[in-house]
JSON list of C-alpha atoms in Angstrom, two decimals:
[
{"chain": "R", "resi": 14, "resn": "UNK", "atom": "CA", "xyz": [60.77, 2.17, 187.07]},
{"chain": "R", "resi": 15, "resn": "UNK", "atom": "CA", "xyz": [62.65, 3.13, 189.89]},
{"chain": "R", "resi": 16, "resn": "UNK", "atom": "CA", "xyz": [65.71, 2.39, 187.64]},
{"chain": "R", "resi": 17, "resn": "UNK", "atom": "CA", "xyz": [64.33, 5.15, 185.00]},
{"chain": "R", "resi": 18, "resn": "UNK", "atom": "CA", "xyz": [64.04, 7.73, 188.21]},
{"chain": "R", "resi": 19, "resn": "UNK", "atom": "CA", "xyz": [67.56, 9.42, 188.03]},
{"chain": "R", "resi": 20, "resn": "UNK", "atom": "CA", "xyz": [67.19, 9.94, 184.00]},
{"chain": "R", "resi": 21, "resn": "UNK", "atom": "CA", "xyz": [63.89, 11.29, 183.66]},
{"chain": "R", "resi": 22, "resn": "UNK", "atom": "CA", "xyz": [65.23, 15.04, 183.97]},
{"chain": "R", "resi": 23, "resn": "UNK", "atom": "CA", "xyz": [68.33, 14.47, 181.34]},
{"chain": "R", "resi": 24, "resn": "UNK", "atom": "CA", "xyz": [67.18, 15.75, 177.68]},
{"chain": "R", "resi": 25, "resn": "UNK", "atom": "CA", "xyz": [69.76, 13.66, 176.60]},
{"chain": "R", "resi": 26, "resn": "UNK", "atom": "CA", "xyz": [68.61, 10.15, 177.51]},
{"chain": "R", "resi": 27, "resn": "UNK", "atom": "CA", "xyz": [65.78, 8.28, 175.96]},
{"chain": "R", "resi": 28, "resn": "UNK", "atom": "CA", "xyz": [64.13, 6.12, 178.27]},
{"chain": "R", "resi": 29, "resn": "UNK", "atom": "CA", "xyz": [62.36, 2.94, 176.67]},
{"chain": "R", "resi": 30, "resn": "UNK", "atom": "CA", "xyz": [60.96, 0.44, 178.51]},
{"chain": "R", "resi": 31, "resn": "UNK", "atom": "CA", "xyz": [58.57, -3.16, 177.88]},
{"chain": "R", "resi": 32, "resn": "UNK", "atom": "CA", "xyz": [56.88, -5.89, 179.24]},
{"chain": "R", "resi": 33, "resn": "UNK", "atom": "CA", "xyz": [55.89, -9.71, 178.20]},
{"chain": "R", "resi": 34, "resn": "UNK", "atom": "CA", "xyz": [53.42, -9.59, 175.60]},
{"chain": "R", "resi": 35, "resn": "UNK", "atom": "CA", "xyz": [52.90, -13.00, 174.90]},
{"chain": "R", "resi": 36, "resn": "UNK", "atom": "CA", "xyz": [50.73, -13.60, 171.92]},
{"chain": "R", "resi": 37, "resn": "UNK", "atom": "CA", "xyz": [49.15, -10.41, 172.81]},
{"chain": "R", "resi": 38, "resn": "UNK", "atom": "CA", "xyz": [47.64, -8.27, 174.95]},
{"chain": "R", "resi": 39, "resn": "UNK", "atom": "CA", "xyz": [44.18, -8.26, 173.74]},
{"chain": "R", "resi": 40, "resn": "UNK", "atom": "CA", "xyz": [44.59, -12.49, 173.51]},
{"chain": "R", "resi": 41, "resn": "UNK", "atom": "CA", "xyz": [44.93, -12.76, 177.17]},
{"chain": "R", "resi": 42, "resn": "UNK", "atom": "CA", "xyz": [47.70, -14.86, 176.45]},
{"chain": "R", "resi": 43, "resn": "UNK", "atom": "CA", "xyz": [50.47, -12.50, 178.30]},
{"chain": "R", "resi": 44, "resn": "UNK", "atom": "CA", "xyz": [52.30, -11.00, 181.26]},
{"chain": "R", "resi": 45, "resn": "UNK", "atom": "CA", "xyz": [52.13, -7.54, 181.05]},
{"chain": "R", "resi": 46, "resn": "UNK", "atom": "CA", "xyz": [50.78, -6.00, 184.20]},
{"chain": "R", "resi": 47, "resn": "UNK", "atom": "CA", "xyz": [51.54, -2.66, 183.63]},
{"chain": "R", "resi": 48, "resn": "UNK", "atom": "CA", "xyz": [49.55, -2.58, 180.64]},
{"chain": "R", "resi": 49, "resn": "UNK", "atom": "CA", "xyz": [46.76, -4.77, 181.63]},
{"chain": "R", "resi": 50, "resn": "UNK", "atom": "CA", "xyz": [46.70, -5.01, 185.22]},
{"chain": "R", "resi": 51, "resn": "UNK", "atom": "CA", "xyz": [45.05, -3.32, 187.89]},
{"chain": "R", "resi": 52, "resn": "UNK", "atom": "CA", "xyz": [46.21, -2.62, 191.44]},
{"chain": "R", "resi": 53, "resn": "UNK", "atom": "CA", "xyz": [45.41, -5.72, 193.68]},
{"chain": "R", "resi": 54, "resn": "UNK", "atom": "CA", "xyz": [46.82, -7.65, 196.67]},
{"chain": "R", "resi": 55, "resn": "UNK", "atom": "CA", "xyz": [49.48, -10.37, 195.96]},
{"chain": "R", "resi": 56, "resn": "UNK", "atom": "CA", "xyz": [51.36, -12.03, 198.69]},
{"chain": "R", "resi": 57, "resn": "UNK", "atom": "CA", "xyz": [50.05, -9.16, 201.21]},
{"chain": "R", "resi": 58, "resn": "UNK", "atom": "CA", "xyz": [51.67, -6.22, 198.95]},
{"chain": "R", "resi": 59, "resn": "UNK", "atom": "CA", "xyz": [49.35, -3.83, 197.18]},
{"chain": "R", "resi": 60, "resn": "UNK", "atom": "CA", "xyz": [50.68, -3.82, 193.25]},
{"chain": "R", "resi": 61, "resn": "UNK", "atom": "CA", "xyz": [49.50, -4.14, 189.58]},
{"chain": "R", "resi": 62, "resn": "UNK", "atom": "CA", "xyz": [48.76, -7.49, 189.13]},
{"chain": "R", "resi": 63, "resn": "UNK", "atom": "CA", "xyz": [46.58, -9.74, 186.43]},
{"chain": "R", "resi": 64, "resn": "UNK", "atom": "CA", "xyz": [43.31, -10.47, 187.78]},
{"chain": "R", "resi": 65, "resn": "UNK", "atom": "CA", "xyz": [39.75, -10.85, 186.93]},
{"chain": "R", "resi": 66, "resn": "UNK", "atom": "CA", "xyz": [36.23, -8.97, 187.64]},
{"chain": "R", "resi": 67, "resn": "UNK", "atom": "CA", "xyz": [36.19, -10.71, 190.83]},
{"chain": "R", "resi": 68, "resn": "UNK", "atom": "CA", "xyz": [39.72, -9.76, 191.80]},
{"chain": "R", "resi": 69, "resn": "UNK", "atom": "CA", "xyz": [40.90, -13.04, 191.74]},
{"chain": "R", "resi": 70, "resn": "UNK", "atom": "CA", "xyz": [44.59, -13.50, 190.23]},
{"chain": "R", "resi": 71, "resn": "UNK", "atom": "CA", "xyz": [45.16, -14.68, 186.86]},
{"chain": "R", "resi": 72, "resn": "UNK", "atom": "CA", "xyz": [47.51, -16.57, 185.39]},
{"chain": "R", "resi": 73, "resn": "UNK", "atom": "CA", "xyz": [49.84, -14.76, 183.50]},
{"chain": "R", "resi": 74, "resn": "UNK", "atom": "CA", "xyz": [51.87, -16.31, 180.32]},
{"chain": "R", "resi": 75, "resn": "UNK", "atom": "CA", "xyz": [55.27, -17.06, 179.60]},
{"chain": "R", "resi": 76, "resn": "UNK", "atom": "CA", "xyz": [57.13, -19.67, 178.07]},
{"chain": "R", "resi": 77, "resn": "UNK", "atom": "CA", "xyz": [59.86, -19.36, 180.24]},
{"chain": "R", "resi": 78, "resn": "UNK", "atom": "CA", "xyz": [59.93, -20.91, 183.66]},
{"chain": "R", "resi": 79, "resn": "UNK", "atom": "CA", "xyz": [60.47, -17.99, 186.09]},
{"chain": "R", "resi": 80, "resn": "UNK", "atom": "CA", "xyz": [58.49, -15.43, 184.38]},
{"chain": "R", "resi": 81, "resn": "UNK", "atom": "CA", "xyz": [54.68, -16.68, 184.76]},
{"chain": "R", "resi": 82, "resn": "UNK", "atom": "CA", "xyz": [54.35, -13.79, 188.10]},
{"chain": "R", "resi": 83, "resn": "UNK", "atom": "CA", "xyz": [51.02, -12.73, 188.09]},
{"chain": "R", "resi": 84, "resn": "UNK", "atom": "CA", "xyz": [52.49, -9.70, 189.52]},
{"chain": "R", "resi": 85, "resn": "UNK", "atom": "CA", "xyz": [55.17, -6.98, 188.81]},
{"chain": "R", "resi": 86, "resn": "UNK", "atom": "CA", "xyz": [58.28, -8.92, 188.73]},
{"chain": "R", "resi": 87, "resn": "UNK", "atom": "CA", "xyz": [61.88, -7.98, 189.39]}
]
């Protein structure tokens, strides 16, 4: 989101964001932390994370090694 900041006031720029939805956000097999995540603590940092009702971190779904991080990644 930080990258978008400078372009927000520019009406000539169309901003498009996307997330890894895997087999669909409704299936639970995804890594869409902004769409389906909630604020939580991961590695000592407060961020949007995939977690269960008790606040435990849940496994994201990804077919790519390294893109299966339960919090907002790079």
